[in-house]
PDB file of C-alpha atoms in Angstrom:
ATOM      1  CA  UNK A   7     121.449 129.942  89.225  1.00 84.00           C
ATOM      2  CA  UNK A   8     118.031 127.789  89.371  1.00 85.00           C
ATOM      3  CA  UNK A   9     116.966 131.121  91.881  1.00 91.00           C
ATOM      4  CA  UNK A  10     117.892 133.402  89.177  1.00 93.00           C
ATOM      5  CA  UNK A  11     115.667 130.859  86.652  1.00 92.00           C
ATOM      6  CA  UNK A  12     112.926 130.355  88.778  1.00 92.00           C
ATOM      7  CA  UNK A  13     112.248 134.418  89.666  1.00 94.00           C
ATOM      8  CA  UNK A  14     112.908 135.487  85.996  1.00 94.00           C
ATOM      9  CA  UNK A  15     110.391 132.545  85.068  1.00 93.00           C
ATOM     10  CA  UNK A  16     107.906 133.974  87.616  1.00 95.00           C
ATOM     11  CA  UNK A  17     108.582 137.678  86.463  1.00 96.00           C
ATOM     12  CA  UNK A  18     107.717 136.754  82.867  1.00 95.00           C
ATOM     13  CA  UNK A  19     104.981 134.482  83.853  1.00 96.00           C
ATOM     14  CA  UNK A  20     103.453 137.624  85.681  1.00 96.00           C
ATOM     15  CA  UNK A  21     103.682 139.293  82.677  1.00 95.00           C
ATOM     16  CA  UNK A  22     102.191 136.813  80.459  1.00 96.00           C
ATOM     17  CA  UNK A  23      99.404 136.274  83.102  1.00 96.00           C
ATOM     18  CA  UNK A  24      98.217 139.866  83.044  1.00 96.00           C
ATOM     19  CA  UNK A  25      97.040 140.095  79.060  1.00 95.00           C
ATOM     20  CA  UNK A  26      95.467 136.550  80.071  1.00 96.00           C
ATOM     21  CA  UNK A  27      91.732 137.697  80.591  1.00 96.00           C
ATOM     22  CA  UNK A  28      91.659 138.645  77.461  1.00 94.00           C
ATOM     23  CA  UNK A  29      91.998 135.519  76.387  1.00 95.00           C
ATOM     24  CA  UNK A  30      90.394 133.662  78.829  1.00 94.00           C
ATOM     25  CA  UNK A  31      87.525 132.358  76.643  1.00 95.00           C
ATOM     26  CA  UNK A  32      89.508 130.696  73.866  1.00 94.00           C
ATOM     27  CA  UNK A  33      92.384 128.940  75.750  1.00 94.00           C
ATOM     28  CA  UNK A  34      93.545 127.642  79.373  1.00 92.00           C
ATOM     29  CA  UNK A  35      96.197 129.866  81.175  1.00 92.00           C
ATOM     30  CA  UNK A  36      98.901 126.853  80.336  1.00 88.00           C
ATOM     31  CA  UNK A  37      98.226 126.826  76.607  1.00 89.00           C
ATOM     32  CA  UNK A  38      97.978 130.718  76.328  1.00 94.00           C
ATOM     33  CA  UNK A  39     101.763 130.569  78.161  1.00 94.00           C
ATOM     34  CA  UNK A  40     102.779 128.080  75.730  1.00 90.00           C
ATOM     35  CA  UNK A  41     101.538 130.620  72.885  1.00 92.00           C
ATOM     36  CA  UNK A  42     103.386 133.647  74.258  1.00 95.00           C
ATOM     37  CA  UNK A  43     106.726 131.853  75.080  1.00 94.00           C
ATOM     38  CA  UNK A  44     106.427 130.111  72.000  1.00 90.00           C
ATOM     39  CA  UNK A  45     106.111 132.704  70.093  1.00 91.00           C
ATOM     40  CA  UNK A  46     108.669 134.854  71.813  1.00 93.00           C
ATOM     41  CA  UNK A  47     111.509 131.934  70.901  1.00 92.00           C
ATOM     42  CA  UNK A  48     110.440 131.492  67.002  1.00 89.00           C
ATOM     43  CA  UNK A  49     110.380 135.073  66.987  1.00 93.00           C
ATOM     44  CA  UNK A  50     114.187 134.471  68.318  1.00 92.00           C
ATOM     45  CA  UNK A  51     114.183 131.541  65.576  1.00 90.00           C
ATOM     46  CA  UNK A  52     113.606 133.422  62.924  1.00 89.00           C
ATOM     47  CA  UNK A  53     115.599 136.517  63.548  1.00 95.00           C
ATOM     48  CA  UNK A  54     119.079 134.918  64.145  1.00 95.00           C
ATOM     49  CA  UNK A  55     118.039 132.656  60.761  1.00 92.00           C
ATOM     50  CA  UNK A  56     117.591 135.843  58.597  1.00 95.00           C
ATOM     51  CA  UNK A  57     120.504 137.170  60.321  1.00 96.00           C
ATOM     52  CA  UNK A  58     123.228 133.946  60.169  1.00 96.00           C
ATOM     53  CA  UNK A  59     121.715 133.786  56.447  1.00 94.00           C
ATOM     54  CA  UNK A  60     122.017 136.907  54.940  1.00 95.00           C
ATOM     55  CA  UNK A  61     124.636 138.011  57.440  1.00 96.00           C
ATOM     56  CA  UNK A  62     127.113 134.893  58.343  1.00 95.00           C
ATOM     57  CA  UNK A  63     126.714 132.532  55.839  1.00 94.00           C
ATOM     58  CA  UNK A  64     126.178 135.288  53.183  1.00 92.00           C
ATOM     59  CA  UNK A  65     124.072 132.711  50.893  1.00 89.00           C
ATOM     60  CA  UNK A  66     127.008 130.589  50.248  1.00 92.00           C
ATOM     61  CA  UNK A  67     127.472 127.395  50.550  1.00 90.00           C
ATOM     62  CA  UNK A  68     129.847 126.020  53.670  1.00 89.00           C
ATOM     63  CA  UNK A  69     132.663 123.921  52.784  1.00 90.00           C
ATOM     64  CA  UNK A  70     134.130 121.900  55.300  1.00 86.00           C
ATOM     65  CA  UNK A  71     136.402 119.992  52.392  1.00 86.00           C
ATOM     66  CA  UNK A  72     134.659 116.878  52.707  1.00 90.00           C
ATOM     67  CA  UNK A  73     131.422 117.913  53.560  1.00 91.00           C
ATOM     68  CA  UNK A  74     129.553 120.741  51.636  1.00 92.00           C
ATOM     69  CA  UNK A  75     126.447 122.201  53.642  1.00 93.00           C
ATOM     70  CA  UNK A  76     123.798 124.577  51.675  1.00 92.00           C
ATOM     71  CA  UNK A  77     123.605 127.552  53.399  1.00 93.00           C
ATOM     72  CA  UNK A  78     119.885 127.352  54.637  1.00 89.00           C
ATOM     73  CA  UNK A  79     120.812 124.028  56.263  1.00 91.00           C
ATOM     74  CA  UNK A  80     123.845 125.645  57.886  1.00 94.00           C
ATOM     75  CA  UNK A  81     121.943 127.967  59.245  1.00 94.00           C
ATOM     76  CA  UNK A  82     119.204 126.085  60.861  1.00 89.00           C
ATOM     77  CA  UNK A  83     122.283 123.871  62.121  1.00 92.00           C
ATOM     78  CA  UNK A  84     123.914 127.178  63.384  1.00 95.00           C
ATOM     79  CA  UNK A  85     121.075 128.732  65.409  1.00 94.00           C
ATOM     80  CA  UNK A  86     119.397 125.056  66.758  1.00 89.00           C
ATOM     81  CA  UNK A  87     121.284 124.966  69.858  1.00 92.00           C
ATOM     82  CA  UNK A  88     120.445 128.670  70.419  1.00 94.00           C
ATOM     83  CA  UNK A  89     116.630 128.246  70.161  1.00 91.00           C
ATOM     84  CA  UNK A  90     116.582 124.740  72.127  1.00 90.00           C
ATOM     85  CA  UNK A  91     118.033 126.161  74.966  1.00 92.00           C
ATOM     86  CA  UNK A  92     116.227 129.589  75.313  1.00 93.00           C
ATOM     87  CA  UNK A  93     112.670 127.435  74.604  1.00 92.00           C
ATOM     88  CA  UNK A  94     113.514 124.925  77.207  1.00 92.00           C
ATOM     89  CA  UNK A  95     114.014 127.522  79.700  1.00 93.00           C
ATOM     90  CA  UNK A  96     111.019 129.196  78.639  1.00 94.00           C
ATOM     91  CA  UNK A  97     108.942 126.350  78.940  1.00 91.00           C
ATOM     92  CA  UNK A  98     110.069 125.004  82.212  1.00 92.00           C
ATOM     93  CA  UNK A  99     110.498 127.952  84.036  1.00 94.00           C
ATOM     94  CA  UNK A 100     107.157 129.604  82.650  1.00 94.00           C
ATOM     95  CA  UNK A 101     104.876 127.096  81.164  1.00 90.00           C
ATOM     96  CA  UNK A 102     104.794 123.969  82.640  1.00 87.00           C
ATOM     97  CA  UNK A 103     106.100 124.753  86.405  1.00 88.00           C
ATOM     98  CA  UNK A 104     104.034 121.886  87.816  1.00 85.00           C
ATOM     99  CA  UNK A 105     106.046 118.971  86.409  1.00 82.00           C
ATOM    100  CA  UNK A 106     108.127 117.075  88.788  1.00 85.00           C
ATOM    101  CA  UNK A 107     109.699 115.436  86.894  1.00 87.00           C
ATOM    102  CA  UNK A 108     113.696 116.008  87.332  1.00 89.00           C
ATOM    103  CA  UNK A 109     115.018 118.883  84.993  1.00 85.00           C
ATOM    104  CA  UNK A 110     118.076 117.038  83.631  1.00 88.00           C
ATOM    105  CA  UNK A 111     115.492 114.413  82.697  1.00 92.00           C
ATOM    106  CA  UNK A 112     113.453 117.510  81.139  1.00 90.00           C
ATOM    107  CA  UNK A 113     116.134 118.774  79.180  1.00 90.00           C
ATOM    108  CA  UNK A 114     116.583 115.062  77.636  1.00 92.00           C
ATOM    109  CA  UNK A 115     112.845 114.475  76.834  1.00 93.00           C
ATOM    110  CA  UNK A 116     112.745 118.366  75.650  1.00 91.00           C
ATOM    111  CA  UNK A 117     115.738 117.269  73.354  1.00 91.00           C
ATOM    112  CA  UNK A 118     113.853 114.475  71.901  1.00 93.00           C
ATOM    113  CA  UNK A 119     110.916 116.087  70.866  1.00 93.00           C
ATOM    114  CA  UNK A 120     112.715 119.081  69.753  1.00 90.00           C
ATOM    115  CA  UNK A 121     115.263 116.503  67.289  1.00 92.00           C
ATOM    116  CA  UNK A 122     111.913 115.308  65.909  1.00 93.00           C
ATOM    117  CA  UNK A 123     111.194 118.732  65.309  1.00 90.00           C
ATOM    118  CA  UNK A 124     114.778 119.539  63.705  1.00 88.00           C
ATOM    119  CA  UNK A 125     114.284 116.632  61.400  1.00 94.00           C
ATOM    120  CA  UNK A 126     110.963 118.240  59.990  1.00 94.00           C
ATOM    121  CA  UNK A 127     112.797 121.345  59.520  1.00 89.00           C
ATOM    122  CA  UNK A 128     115.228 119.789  57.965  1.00 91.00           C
ATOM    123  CA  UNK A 129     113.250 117.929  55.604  1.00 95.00           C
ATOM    124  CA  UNK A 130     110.720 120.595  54.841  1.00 95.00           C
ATOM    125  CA  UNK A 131     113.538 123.160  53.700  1.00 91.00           C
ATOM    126  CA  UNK A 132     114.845 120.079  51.185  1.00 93.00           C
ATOM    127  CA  UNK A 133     111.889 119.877  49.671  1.00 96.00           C
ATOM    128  CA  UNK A 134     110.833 124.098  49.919  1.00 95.00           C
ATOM    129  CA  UNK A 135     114.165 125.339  48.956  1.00 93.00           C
ATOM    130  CA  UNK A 136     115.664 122.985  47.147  1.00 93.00           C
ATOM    131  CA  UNK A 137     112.710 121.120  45.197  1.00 96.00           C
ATOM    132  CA  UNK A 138     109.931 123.943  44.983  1.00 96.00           C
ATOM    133  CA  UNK A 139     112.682 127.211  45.231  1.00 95.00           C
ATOM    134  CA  UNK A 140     111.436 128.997  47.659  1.00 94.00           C
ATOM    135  CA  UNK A 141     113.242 131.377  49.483  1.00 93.00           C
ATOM    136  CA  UNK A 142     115.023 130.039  52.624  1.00 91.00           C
ATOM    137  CA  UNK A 143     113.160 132.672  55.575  1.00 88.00           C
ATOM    138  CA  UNK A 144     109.856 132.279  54.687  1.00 92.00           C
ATOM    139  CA  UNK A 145     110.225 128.156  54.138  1.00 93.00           C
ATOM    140  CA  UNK A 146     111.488 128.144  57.454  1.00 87.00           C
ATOM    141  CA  UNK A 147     108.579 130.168  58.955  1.00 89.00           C
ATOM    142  CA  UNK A 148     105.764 127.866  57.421  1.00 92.00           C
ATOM    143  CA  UNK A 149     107.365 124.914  58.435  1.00 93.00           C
ATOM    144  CA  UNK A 150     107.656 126.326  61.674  1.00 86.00           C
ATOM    145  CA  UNK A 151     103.636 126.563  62.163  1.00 87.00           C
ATOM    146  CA  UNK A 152     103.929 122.388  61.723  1.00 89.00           C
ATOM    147  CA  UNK A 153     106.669 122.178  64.658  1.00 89.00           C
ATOM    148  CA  UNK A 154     104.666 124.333  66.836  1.00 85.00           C
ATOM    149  CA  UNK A 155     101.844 121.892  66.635  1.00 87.00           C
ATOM    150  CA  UNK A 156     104.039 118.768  67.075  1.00 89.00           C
ATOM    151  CA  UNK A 157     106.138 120.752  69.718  1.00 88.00           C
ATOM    152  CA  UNK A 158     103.339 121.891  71.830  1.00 85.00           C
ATOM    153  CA  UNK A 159     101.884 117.750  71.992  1.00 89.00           C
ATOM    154  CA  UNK A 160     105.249 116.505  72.634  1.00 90.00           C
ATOM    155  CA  UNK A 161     105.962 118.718  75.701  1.00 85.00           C
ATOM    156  CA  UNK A 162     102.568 118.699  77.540  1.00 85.00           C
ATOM    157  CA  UNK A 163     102.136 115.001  76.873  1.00 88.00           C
ATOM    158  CA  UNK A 164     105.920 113.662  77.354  1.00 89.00           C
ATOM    159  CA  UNK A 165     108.595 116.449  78.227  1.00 87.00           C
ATOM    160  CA  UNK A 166     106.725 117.906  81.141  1.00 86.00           C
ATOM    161  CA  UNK A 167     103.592 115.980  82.030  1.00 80.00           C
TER     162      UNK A 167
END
C-alpha cells in the first residue's frame, strides 16, 4: 500500500511540477505544491458540503433524541474525516516528502493542527450562519481562506518539518 502511495504521490507531484515555471517567480516549488493540493482537497471540501447539505441532510436539522445538530454543523461533522484523510495523503505523499519524521506520528501532528482548524470552522459558521444569516456554503468557503493560512503554518512548521 505505502508503494501504491508513494508512486501516485510522485505521479501527481509530476504533474504539479510541470505548470511550476510558471510560477516560479512568486513562490518555492514546496509552497506552490501546498497551493495545488490544497486547493484540490477544499475543492473536495466544499463539494461533498454542498452535496451532504442540500442532498443528505436536506437543510434539516439532525435529531439524535438527546442531541439536536443544525444541519451546517452536521455537515462539516459529516465530511471532516473525509477531507482529513485525503489532505494528509496529499500532503505527505506530495508536499512535504522530505520529512522523516514517522508517518503514524504525521498523521497525529496532521490531526492536531487540522482539530484546530475544525474548531475555527466550527466557530466561524456559529457566528456566519447562525448570528449574521448567511448561507451555510459560502460561510464555509470564507472561513476556509483563514484555515488555509493556519493550516499551511501548522504543517510546514510542526506536522512535517
Amino acid at each position: 500500500m505505502r508503494k501504491l502511495l508513494t508512486s501516485t504521490g510522485l505521479f501527481i507531484q509530476r504533474l504539479i511540477d510541470f505548470t511550476y515555471p510558471l510560477f516560479r517567480k512568486f513562490v518555492s516549488p514546496q509552497i506552490y505544491r501546498y497551493g495545488v493540493c490544497g486547493c484540490v482537497n477544499v475543492l473536495i471540501d466544499w463539494s461533498l458540503y454542498f452535496l451532504v447539505y442540500n442532498f443528505i441532510f436536506k437543510y434539516k436539522t439532525v435529531d439524535f433524541g438527546l442531541l439536536a445538530i443544525s444541519p451546517h454543523i452536521a455537515t462539516l461533522i459529516a465530511i471532516f474525516p473525509i477531507s482529513t484523510f485525503s489532505g494528509f495523503l496529499l500532503q505527505k505523499y506530495v508536499t512535504f516528502t522530505a520529512s522523516d519524521i514517522r508517518g503514524s506520528s504525521q498523521l497525529m501532528r496532521y490531526f492536531l493542527v487540522v482539530s484546530g482548524n475544525l474548531l475555527i470552522n466550527y466557530i466561524g459558521l456559529k457566528v456566519m450562519v447562525e448570528i449574521f444569516h448567511f448561507y451555510p456554503t459560502p460561510s464555509k468557503m470564507l472561513i476556509t481562506i483563514i484555515t488555509i493560512i493556519c493550516s499551511y503554518i501548522g504543517q510546514n512548521k510542526f506536522t512535517f518539518r
